[in-house]
Amino acid sequence: RLPGGLFAAVGASAGYVSLPALTRALGAASEAAAEPALPASMLVAFVLIVAVLAGALGRRVRAASDDLDRATRELDRVRVDNDVILRHLATGVLTVDAQGTVAYLNPAAEQVLGLRTAALRGRLVDEAFPERLRRLRETVRETLSRGTPLSRLELTARTAGDEELVLGVTTNVLRHEGAVTGVVAVFQDLTDVRDMERRARRNETLAEVGALAAGIAHELRNGLNPISGSVEYLQRELKPEGENAVLMGLIVRECTRLNRFVTDLLNYARERDLVVEPLDLGAQLEELCETLQRDPRCENGVRVVGADPAEAVRLRGDGEQLRQVWLNLVNNALDAMAGGGTLTVRWRTSPEGRAIVEFADEGAGMAPEHLPRVGEPFFTTKPGGTGLGVAIAQRIVERHGGTLAFESAPGRGTVARVCLPAENGILADAA
């Protein structure tokens, strides 16, 4: 600092002025060396000027050092804040540099894409991203090559588990002094949103179909009842024989089949209010398995096995309507095993807190192209089926806040999986 510099200069000047007297006193110098080479006043002035300049320079260096420390602390704070924000952002963020090298993925991006930053950083995006994310890497490359952003794109990709992944992507170009330094891509997983939109559209269509079906079913039933009643009366009165008896029996059977179809149609068209109550899912399914043991279809080499879980599975729901779901799924499974096999009924609670019920049969299975259509009204692969049983079951499950899905392959059987919100312990609480 300036005071310290002046103090040092004064001390040095005093020492210099007293140096000849000191050397004479010690007798260690000649007369020529005893006199200073420069006048003392000039040297003192020079030293003082140097001291002032050094003090001023030191003060400015100290001020610059303080400013640098403050800027460093502020930069560290901003860096930490940005890192915290990106880490807690629910939207995926991906950045690449001007060469297309992956620089950063936030945790949301890692989760959506099924990748890890540590394995990608420093690699070109074309090499780092697998084929299942081809459209995303092409979008990043296109933004980098054109130098223009892309907004609100919807891309289809695949997850690490080979499931469909719908991404909403927006890209922006990073620039410094006019030069492109990289690309940042911001994206979200829209899979659930698009799935809900499809279900909403399907439910809207099905509601219209249901309203139309209810009217048709009512008219059909009005005509079927007198036909079946008249045929039964003629059978009793005329007691037909031979071909006449066969034809009469055919009429009765077809009337019964059509009446069953009309009943299914009405059940699909009408939405009964849910009577929600605490349910012990295991007790309900165990009772179902015991009932199936006496089903005539189990006499032809068909076995029904209930897999008892380690813990009770409880939920809130309409017990009667859920029983209708189980019966519809079981009937499909038993019909698929006309040549024999085992139907396994499993139930458990998932780590996410959902009740899962599975009906796994050893039947003929379904072709891959049929799976997306399972649950559509009137679609069936079963001879003589109405195509309404699964549609009714799916509607009931969805009204309970659950999902119904199928896994199947030709010759490998079918697994029908129902997921419902579980409430463990509710029976104990209610008691």
Short mmCIF file of C-alpha atoms in Angstrom, two decimals:
data_model
loop_
_atom_site.label_atom_id
_atom_site.label_comp_id
_atom_site.label_asym_id
_atom_site.label_seq_id
_atom_site.Cartn_x
_atom_site.Cartn_y
_atom_site.Cartn_z
CA ARG A 1 0.00 0.00 0.00
CA LEU A 2 0.99 3.67 -0.37
CA PRO A 3 1.81 4.37 3.35
CA GLY A 4 3.95 1.26 3.54
CA GLY A 5 5.76 2.24 0.35
CA LEU A 6 6.50 5.75 1.67
CA PHE A 7 7.72 4.37 4.98
CA ALA A 8 10.09 2.01 3.18
CA ALA A 9 11.31 4.84 0.90
CA VAL A 10 12.03 7.16 3.85
CA GLY A 11 13.92 4.39 5.62
CA ALA A 12 15.98 3.60 2.52
CA SER A 13 16.79 7.32 1.93
CA ALA A 14 17.94 7.80 5.56
CA GLY A 15 20.13 4.74 5.27
CA TYR A 16 21.65 5.93 2.03
CA VAL A 17 22.44 9.44 3.42
CA SER A 18 24.08 7.98 6.54
CA LEU A 19 26.08 5.37 4.60
CA PRO A 20 29.32 7.51 4.11
CA ALA A 21 29.50 8.44 7.78
CA LEU A 22 29.02 4.82 8.72
CA THR A 23 31.77 3.61 6.41
CA ARG A 24 34.26 6.25 7.72
CA ALA A 25 33.47 5.22 11.24
CA LEU A 26 34.24 1.65 10.39
CA GLY A 27 37.40 2.57 8.37
CA ALA A 28 36.50 0.03 5.71
CA ALA A 29 36.25 2.32 2.63
CA SER A 30 38.36 4.81 0.68
CA GLU A 31 37.67 8.52 0.25
CA ALA A 32 36.29 7.94 -3.25
CA ALA A 33 33.88 5.32 -2.06
CA ALA A 34 32.82 7.42 0.92
CA GLU A 35 31.05 10.01 -1.21
CA PRO A 36 27.77 9.03 -2.91
CA ALA A 37 27.79 8.69 -6.73
CA LEU A 38 24.62 10.82 -6.91
CA PRO A 39 23.54 13.79 -4.86
CA ALA A 40 21.56 12.61 -1.88
CA SER A 41 18.60 14.86 -2.62
CA MET A 42 18.22 13.45 -6.13
CA LEU A 43 18.38 9.87 -4.96
CA VAL A 44 15.91 10.50 -2.14
CA ALA A 45 13.46 12.08 -4.60
CA PHE A 46 13.86 9.13 -6.95
CA VAL A 47 13.24 6.60 -4.19
CA LEU A 48 10.16 8.50 -3.02
CA ILE A 49 8.74 8.58 -6.56
CA VAL A 50 9.30 4.85 -6.94
CA ALA A 51 7.65 4.27 -3.57
CA VAL A 52 4.59 6.30 -4.56
CA LEU A 53 4.27 4.47 -7.87
CA ALA A 54 4.75 1.06 -6.22
CA GLY A 55 2.16 1.90 -3.56
CA ALA A 56 -0.37 3.06 -6.15
CA LEU A 57 0.28 -0.01 -8.29
CA GLY A 58 -0.08 -2.27 -5.29
CA ARG A 59 -3.40 -0.66 -4.39
CA ARG A 60 -4.73 -1.20 -7.89
CA VAL A 61 -3.49 -4.80 -7.92
CA ARG A 62 -5.22 -5.40 -4.59
CA ALA A 63 -8.46 -3.86 -5.90
CA ALA A 64 -8.26 -5.98 -9.06
CA SER A 65 -7.64 -9.07 -6.95
CA ASP A 66 -10.72 -8.30 -4.82
CA ASP A 67 -12.82 -7.79 -7.97
CA LEU A 68 -11.55 -11.08 -9.37
CA ASP A 69 -12.42 -12.91 -6.14
CA ARG A 70 -15.95 -11.46 -6.21
CA ALA A 71 -16.40 -12.39 -9.86
CA THR A 72 -15.13 -15.91 -9.19
CA ARG A 73 -17.55 -16.37 -6.29
CA GLU A 74 -20.44 -15.04 -8.38
CA LEU A 75 -19.52 -17.32 -11.28
CA ASP A 76 -19.38 -20.31 -8.94
CA ARG A 77 -22.77 -19.37 -7.51
CA VAL A 78 -24.32 -19.03 -10.97
CA ARG A 79 -22.76 -22.33 -12.04
CA VAL A 80 -24.13 -24.09 -8.97
CA ASP A 81 -27.56 -22.50 -9.44
CA ASN A 82 -27.68 -23.56 -13.10
CA ASP A 83 -26.57 -27.07 -12.24
CA VAL A 84 -29.22 -27.36 -9.52
CA ILE A 85 -31.91 -26.04 -11.86
CA LEU A 86 -30.97 -28.45 -14.66
CA ARG A 87 -30.78 -31.39 -12.28
CA HIS A 88 -34.26 -30.74 -10.89
CA LEU A 89 -35.84 -29.84 -14.23
CA ALA A 90 -38.53 -32.33 -15.28
CA THR A 91 -37.75 -31.59 -18.94
CA GLY A 92 -34.87 -33.36 -20.64
CA VAL A 93 -31.91 -31.19 -21.72
CA LEU A 94 -29.20 -32.32 -24.16
CA THR A 95 -26.26 -30.22 -25.36
CA VAL A 96 -23.64 -30.91 -28.04
CA ASP A 97 -20.69 -28.78 -29.14
CA ALA A 98 -19.93 -27.40 -32.60
CA GLN A 99 -18.47 -30.75 -33.73
CA GLY A 100 -21.57 -32.69 -32.61
CA THR A 101 -19.89 -34.12 -29.52
CA VAL A 102 -22.19 -34.83 -26.57
CA ALA A 103 -21.47 -32.40 -23.75
CA TYR A 104 -24.28 -32.78 -21.22
CA LEU A 105 -27.50 -34.64 -20.37
CA ASN A 106 -29.49 -33.70 -17.28
CA PRO A 107 -31.01 -36.48 -15.11
CA ALA A 108 -34.45 -36.10 -16.73
CA ALA A 109 -32.89 -36.67 -20.16
CA GLU A 110 -31.01 -39.71 -18.88
CA GLN A 111 -34.22 -41.19 -17.48
CA VAL A 112 -36.30 -40.59 -20.62
CA LEU A 113 -33.66 -41.80 -23.08
CA GLY A 114 -32.31 -44.63 -20.94
CA LEU A 115 -28.73 -43.33 -21.28
CA ARG A 116 -25.97 -42.09 -18.96
CA THR A 117 -23.92 -38.91 -19.46
CA ALA A 118 -20.72 -40.58 -18.28
CA ALA A 119 -20.93 -43.10 -21.13
CA LEU A 120 -21.74 -40.46 -23.77
CA ARG A 121 -19.66 -37.37 -22.94
CA GLY A 122 -16.91 -36.78 -25.48
CA ARG A 123 -18.48 -39.01 -28.15
CA LEU A 124 -20.13 -37.86 -31.37
CA VAL A 125 -23.92 -37.88 -31.14
CA ASP A 126 -24.14 -40.24 -34.16
CA GLU A 127 -22.02 -42.80 -32.30
CA ALA A 128 -23.34 -42.19 -28.79
CA PHE A 129 -27.07 -42.49 -29.53
CA PRO A 130 -28.34 -45.99 -30.45
CA GLU A 131 -30.53 -46.71 -33.47
CA ARG A 132 -33.71 -46.56 -31.39
CA LEU A 133 -33.05 -42.80 -30.94
CA ARG A 134 -32.16 -42.22 -34.59
CA ARG A 135 -34.73 -39.47 -35.19
CA LEU A 136 -33.54 -37.48 -32.16
CA ARG A 137 -29.89 -37.55 -33.22
CA GLU A 138 -30.89 -36.63 -36.80
CA THR A 139 -32.79 -33.62 -35.44
CA VAL A 140 -29.76 -32.46 -33.44
CA ARG A 141 -27.49 -32.92 -36.46
CA GLU A 142 -29.92 -31.02 -38.71
CA THR A 143 -30.03 -28.09 -36.29
CA LEU A 144 -26.23 -28.03 -36.09
CA SER A 145 -25.70 -28.18 -39.87
CA ARG A 146 -28.35 -25.57 -40.72
CA GLY A 147 -27.64 -23.28 -37.80
CA THR A 148 -31.36 -22.67 -37.30
CA PRO A 149 -33.59 -23.82 -34.41
CA LEU A 150 -36.45 -26.33 -34.74
CA SER A 151 -39.59 -25.89 -32.64
CA ARG A 152 -42.25 -28.25 -31.30
CA LEU A 153 -41.32 -31.37 -33.20
CA GLU A 154 -42.94 -34.67 -32.26
CA LEU A 155 -40.62 -37.62 -32.74
CA THR A 156 -41.23 -41.33 -32.32
CA ALA A 157 -38.46 -43.40 -30.76
CA ARG A 158 -38.10 -46.58 -28.68
CA THR A 159 -37.22 -47.06 -25.03
CA ALA A 160 -34.46 -49.34 -23.80
CA GLY A 161 -37.21 -51.93 -23.23
CA ASP A 162 -38.30 -51.60 -26.91
CA GLU A 163 -41.54 -49.79 -26.09
CA GLU A 164 -42.87 -46.83 -28.06
CA LEU A 165 -41.52 -43.44 -26.93
CA VAL A 166 -43.07 -40.18 -28.14
CA LEU A 167 -40.88 -37.09 -27.67
CA GLY A 168 -41.80 -33.42 -27.99
CA VAL A 169 -38.53 -31.72 -29.02
CA THR A 170 -37.36 -28.12 -29.44
CA THR A 171 -33.77 -27.30 -30.46
CA ASN A 172 -31.80 -24.04 -30.27
CA VAL A 173 -28.40 -22.99 -31.63
CA LEU A 174 -25.69 -21.80 -29.22
CA ARG A 175 -23.60 -18.90 -30.60
CA HIS A 176 -20.59 -16.89 -29.45
CA GLU A 177 -19.57 -13.75 -31.37
CA GLY A 178 -21.62 -14.94 -34.34
CA ALA A 179 -20.07 -18.40 -34.55
CA VAL A 180 -22.06 -21.59 -33.82
CA THR A 181 -20.67 -23.25 -30.69
CA GLY A 182 -23.23 -26.00 -30.20
CA VAL A 183 -26.88 -27.05 -29.96
CA VAL A 184 -29.18 -27.49 -26.99
CA ALA A 185 -32.21 -29.79 -27.33
CA VAL A 186 -35.08 -29.61 -24.85
CA PHE A 187 -37.60 -32.46 -24.88
CA GLN A 188 -40.40 -34.12 -22.94
CA ASP A 189 -41.86 -37.62 -22.86
CA LEU A 190 -45.32 -37.30 -24.45
CA THR A 191 -46.08 -41.03 -24.50
CA ASP A 192 -48.61 -40.93 -21.67
CA VAL A 193 -50.22 -37.76 -23.04
CA ARG A 194 -50.72 -39.27 -26.49
CA ASP A 195 -51.97 -42.50 -24.95
CA MET A 196 -54.56 -40.56 -22.93
CA GLU A 197 -55.61 -38.67 -26.04
CA ARG A 198 -56.08 -41.95 -27.94
CA ARG A 199 -58.09 -43.39 -25.08
CA ALA A 200 -60.21 -40.25 -24.88
CA ARG A 201 -60.95 -40.44 -28.61
CA ARG A 202 -61.69 -44.14 -28.33
CA ASN A 203 -63.99 -43.63 -25.36
CA GLU A 204 -65.81 -40.87 -27.21
CA THR A 205 -66.30 -43.17 -30.20
CA LEU A 206 -67.32 -46.05 -27.98
CA ALA A 207 -69.84 -43.88 -26.17
CA GLU A 208 -71.50 -43.08 -29.50
CA VAL A 209 -71.40 -46.76 -30.49
CA GLY A 210 -72.85 -47.68 -27.10
CA ALA A 211 -75.75 -45.28 -27.46
CA LEU A 212 -76.51 -46.69 -30.91
CA ALA A 213 -76.08 -50.27 -29.70
CA ALA A 214 -78.49 -49.76 -26.82
CA GLY A 215 -81.25 -48.77 -29.23
CA ILE A 216 -80.50 -51.66 -31.59
CA ALA A 217 -80.33 -54.15 -28.72
CA HIS A 218 -83.68 -52.98 -27.38
CA GLU A 219 -85.35 -53.50 -30.74
CA LEU A 220 -83.69 -56.89 -31.23
CA ARG A 221 -84.84 -58.09 -27.84
CA ASN A 222 -88.38 -56.95 -28.56
CA GLY A 223 -88.37 -59.20 -31.63
CA LEU A 224 -86.49 -62.15 -30.11
CA ASN A 225 -88.73 -62.66 -27.11
CA PRO A 226 -91.91 -63.45 -29.08
CA ILE A 227 -89.95 -65.60 -31.56
CA SER A 228 -88.35 -67.77 -28.89
CA GLY A 229 -91.58 -67.94 -26.90
CA SER A 230 -93.58 -69.01 -29.97
CA VAL A 231 -91.07 -71.71 -30.94
CA GLU A 232 -91.02 -73.15 -27.42
CA TYR A 233 -94.84 -73.24 -27.44
CA LEU A 234 -94.88 -75.03 -30.83
CA GLN A 235 -92.35 -77.56 -29.59
CA ARG A 236 -94.54 -78.43 -26.63
CA GLU A 237 -97.76 -78.55 -28.64
CA LEU A 238 -96.66 -80.14 -31.91
CA LYS A 239 -93.85 -82.36 -30.58
CA PRO A 240 -92.07 -82.28 -33.96
CA GLU A 241 -89.88 -85.14 -35.09
CA GLY A 242 -87.09 -85.64 -37.58
CA GLU A 243 -86.02 -82.64 -39.61
CA ASN A 244 -88.76 -80.48 -38.14
CA ALA A 245 -87.39 -81.09 -34.63
CA VAL A 246 -83.87 -80.21 -35.82
CA LEU A 247 -85.07 -76.96 -37.36
CA MET A 248 -87.05 -76.06 -34.24
CA GLY A 249 -84.00 -76.75 -32.07
CA LEU A 250 -81.84 -74.60 -34.37
CA ILE A 251 -84.27 -71.70 -33.99
CA VAL A 252 -84.18 -72.01 -30.19
CA ARG A 253 -80.39 -72.18 -30.08
CA GLU A 254 -79.96 -69.17 -32.37
CA CYS A 255 -82.51 -67.20 -30.37
CA THR A 256 -80.55 -68.02 -27.21
CA ARG A 257 -77.28 -66.96 -28.86
CA LEU A 258 -78.77 -63.71 -30.13
CA ASN A 259 -80.31 -63.03 -26.73
CA ARG A 260 -76.87 -63.50 -25.13
CA PHE A 261 -75.38 -61.10 -27.69
CA VAL A 262 -78.07 -58.53 -26.91
CA THR A 263 -77.37 -58.91 -23.19
CA ASP A 264 -73.65 -58.28 -23.78
CA LEU A 265 -74.50 -55.31 -25.96
CA LEU A 266 -76.68 -53.79 -23.28
CA ASN A 267 -74.06 -54.43 -20.60
CA TYR A 268 -71.53 -52.62 -22.75
CA ALA A 269 -73.82 -49.71 -23.54
CA ARG A 270 -74.95 -49.14 -19.96
CA GLU A 271 -72.49 -47.81 -17.42
CA ARG A 272 -73.58 -48.76 -13.95
CA ASP A 273 -72.42 -46.51 -11.14
CA LEU A 274 -69.46 -47.91 -9.20
CA VAL A 275 -70.29 -49.11 -5.71
CA VAL A 276 -66.87 -48.61 -4.14
CA GLU A 277 -65.98 -50.60 -1.04
CA PRO A 278 -62.87 -52.15 0.56
CA LEU A 279 -61.99 -55.43 -1.14
CA ASP A 280 -59.67 -58.29 -0.27
CA LEU A 281 -58.53 -59.12 -3.78
CA GLY A 282 -56.96 -62.43 -2.78
CA ALA A 283 -60.17 -63.71 -1.16
CA GLN A 284 -62.20 -62.77 -4.25
CA LEU A 285 -59.81 -64.50 -6.65
CA GLU A 286 -59.48 -67.60 -4.47
CA GLU A 287 -63.27 -67.94 -4.54
CA LEU A 288 -63.16 -67.54 -8.32
CA CYS A 289 -60.56 -70.32 -8.66
CA GLU A 290 -62.65 -72.68 -6.52
CA THR A 291 -65.72 -71.96 -8.67
CA LEU A 292 -63.79 -72.65 -11.86
CA GLN A 293 -62.81 -76.09 -10.61
CA ARG A 294 -66.46 -77.10 -11.20
CA ASP A 295 -66.67 -75.57 -14.67
CA PRO A 296 -67.51 -78.23 -17.33
CA ARG A 297 -64.63 -77.00 -19.47
CA CYS A 298 -62.19 -78.17 -16.78
CA GLU A 299 -63.17 -81.78 -17.48
CA ASN A 300 -61.15 -81.86 -20.71
CA GLY A 301 -57.64 -81.63 -19.29
CA VAL A 302 -57.87 -78.01 -18.20
CA ARG A 303 -56.45 -77.05 -14.78
CA VAL A 304 -56.95 -73.81 -12.86
CA VAL A 305 -54.14 -72.86 -10.46
CA GLY A 306 -54.21 -69.93 -8.05
CA ALA A 307 -50.79 -68.56 -7.09
CA ASP A 308 -51.12 -67.38 -3.49
CA PRO A 309 -49.00 -64.24 -2.88
CA ALA A 310 -46.82 -63.63 0.16
CA GLU A 311 -48.97 -60.72 1.35
CA ALA A 312 -52.60 -59.68 1.18
CA VAL A 313 -53.63 -57.43 -1.69
CA ARG A 314 -56.35 -54.94 -0.87
CA LEU A 315 -58.01 -52.15 -2.80
CA ARG A 316 -61.17 -50.09 -3.09
CA GLY A 317 -63.54 -50.95 -5.92
CA ASP A 318 -66.85 -52.35 -7.06
CA GLY A 319 -66.62 -56.03 -6.20
CA GLU A 320 -69.47 -57.13 -8.48
CA GLN A 321 -68.14 -55.32 -11.54
CA LEU A 322 -64.57 -56.50 -10.92
CA ARG A 323 -65.89 -60.06 -10.67
CA GLN A 324 -67.40 -59.51 -14.12
CA VAL A 325 -63.91 -58.54 -15.35
CA TRP A 326 -62.37 -61.72 -13.94
CA LEU A 327 -65.12 -63.90 -15.44
CA ASN A 328 -64.79 -62.36 -18.91
CA LEU A 329 -61.00 -62.85 -18.92
CA VAL A 330 -61.28 -66.37 -17.52
CA ASN A 331 -63.88 -67.37 -20.11
CA ASN A 332 -61.58 -66.24 -22.92
CA ALA A 333 -58.68 -68.19 -21.38
CA LEU A 334 -60.69 -71.41 -20.95
CA ASP A 335 -62.12 -71.18 -24.47
CA ALA A 336 -58.57 -70.80 -25.83
CA MET A 337 -57.52 -74.08 -24.14
CA ALA A 338 -60.07 -76.43 -25.72
CA GLY A 339 -57.32 -79.04 -26.06
CA GLY A 340 -56.24 -78.79 -22.42
CA GLY A 341 -53.69 -76.79 -20.47
CA THR A 342 -53.21 -74.81 -17.27
CA LEU A 343 -54.75 -71.46 -16.40
CA THR A 344 -52.68 -69.70 -13.74
CA VAL A 345 -54.25 -66.88 -11.76
CA ARG A 346 -51.70 -64.61 -10.04
CA TRP A 347 -52.09 -61.49 -7.94
CA ARG A 348 -49.62 -59.24 -6.14
CA THR A 349 -48.79 -55.67 -5.16
CA SER A 350 -46.21 -53.90 -7.34
CA PRO A 351 -43.38 -51.73 -5.88
CA GLU A 352 -45.28 -48.71 -7.24
CA GLY A 353 -48.26 -49.54 -5.01
CA ARG A 354 -50.61 -51.06 -7.60
CA ALA A 355 -52.58 -54.29 -7.45
CA ILE A 356 -51.68 -56.59 -10.35
CA VAL A 357 -53.84 -59.53 -11.44
CA GLU A 358 -52.68 -61.88 -14.21
CA PHE A 359 -54.50 -64.65 -16.05
CA ALA A 360 -51.92 -66.77 -17.90
CA ASP A 361 -53.24 -69.53 -20.17
CA GLU A 362 -51.53 -72.14 -22.33
CA GLY A 363 -53.86 -71.70 -25.28
CA ALA A 364 -53.22 -71.04 -28.94
CA GLY A 365 -52.20 -67.43 -28.40
CA MET A 366 -52.78 -64.49 -30.74
CA ALA A 367 -50.97 -63.11 -33.75
CA PRO A 368 -49.00 -59.85 -33.17
CA GLU A 369 -51.23 -57.92 -35.57
CA HIS A 370 -54.31 -58.81 -33.49
CA LEU A 371 -52.97 -57.57 -30.14
CA PRO A 372 -53.53 -53.81 -30.76
CA ARG A 373 -57.19 -54.48 -31.55
CA VAL A 374 -57.99 -56.53 -28.46
CA GLY A 375 -60.59 -54.59 -26.47
CA GLU A 376 -62.26 -53.04 -29.51
CA PRO A 377 -66.02 -53.69 -29.56
CA PHE A 378 -67.02 -56.59 -31.83
CA PHE A 379 -63.42 -57.64 -32.50
CA THR A 380 -62.83 -61.29 -31.66
CA THR A 381 -60.66 -64.20 -32.75
CA LYS A 382 -62.92 -66.72 -31.02
CA PRO A 383 -65.43 -68.62 -33.17
CA GLY A 384 -68.93 -67.61 -32.11
CA GLY A 385 -67.64 -64.76 -29.89
CA THR A 386 -69.35 -61.39 -29.72
CA GLY A 387 -66.20 -59.33 -29.23
CA LEU A 388 -67.76 -57.50 -26.29
CA GLY A 389 -66.45 -59.42 -23.26
CA VAL A 390 -62.97 -57.83 -23.27
CA ALA A 391 -64.42 -54.42 -24.22
CA ILE A 392 -66.69 -54.56 -21.17
CA ALA A 393 -63.82 -55.69 -18.94
CA GLN A 394 -61.55 -52.90 -20.22
CA ARG A 395 -64.18 -50.23 -19.62
CA ILE A 396 -64.72 -51.42 -16.02
CA VAL A 397 -60.97 -51.51 -15.34
CA GLU A 398 -60.47 -48.00 -16.73
CA ARG A 399 -63.32 -46.66 -14.61
CA HIS A 400 -61.42 -48.02 -11.59
CA GLY A 401 -58.36 -46.01 -12.65
CA GLY A 402 -56.52 -49.10 -13.94
CA THR A 403 -55.25 -50.62 -17.17
CA LEU A 404 -55.82 -53.89 -19.01
CA ALA A 405 -53.03 -55.23 -21.23
CA PHE A 406 -52.29 -58.46 -23.08
CA GLU A 407 -49.12 -60.36 -23.92
CA SER A 408 -49.45 -63.15 -26.45
CA ALA A 409 -47.75 -65.06 -29.23
CA PRO A 410 -48.98 -67.90 -31.45
CA GLY A 411 -48.46 -71.23 -29.73
CA ARG A 412 -47.28 -69.64 -26.46
CA GLY A 413 -50.55 -68.73 -24.79
CA THR A 414 -51.80 -65.38 -23.54
CA VAL A 415 -51.33 -63.32 -20.39
CA ALA A 416 -54.08 -60.84 -19.51
CA ARG A 417 -52.75 -58.31 -16.98
CA VAL A 418 -54.95 -55.97 -14.93
CA CYS A 419 -53.33 -53.13 -12.92
CA LEU A 420 -55.45 -51.32 -10.33
CA PRO A 421 -54.68 -48.77 -7.59
CA ALA A 422 -54.01 -50.72 -4.38
CA GLU A 423 -54.65 -49.66 -0.79
CA ASN A 424 -52.84 -52.06 1.48
CA GLY A 425 -54.19 -52.29 5.00
CA ILE A 426 -57.56 -50.69 4.32
CA LEU A 427 -59.48 -53.72 5.57
CA ALA A 428 -57.57 -53.66 8.82
CA ASP A 429 -58.24 -49.94 9.15
CA ALA A 430 -61.93 -50.43 8.44
CA ALA A 431 -62.18 -53.14 11.10
#
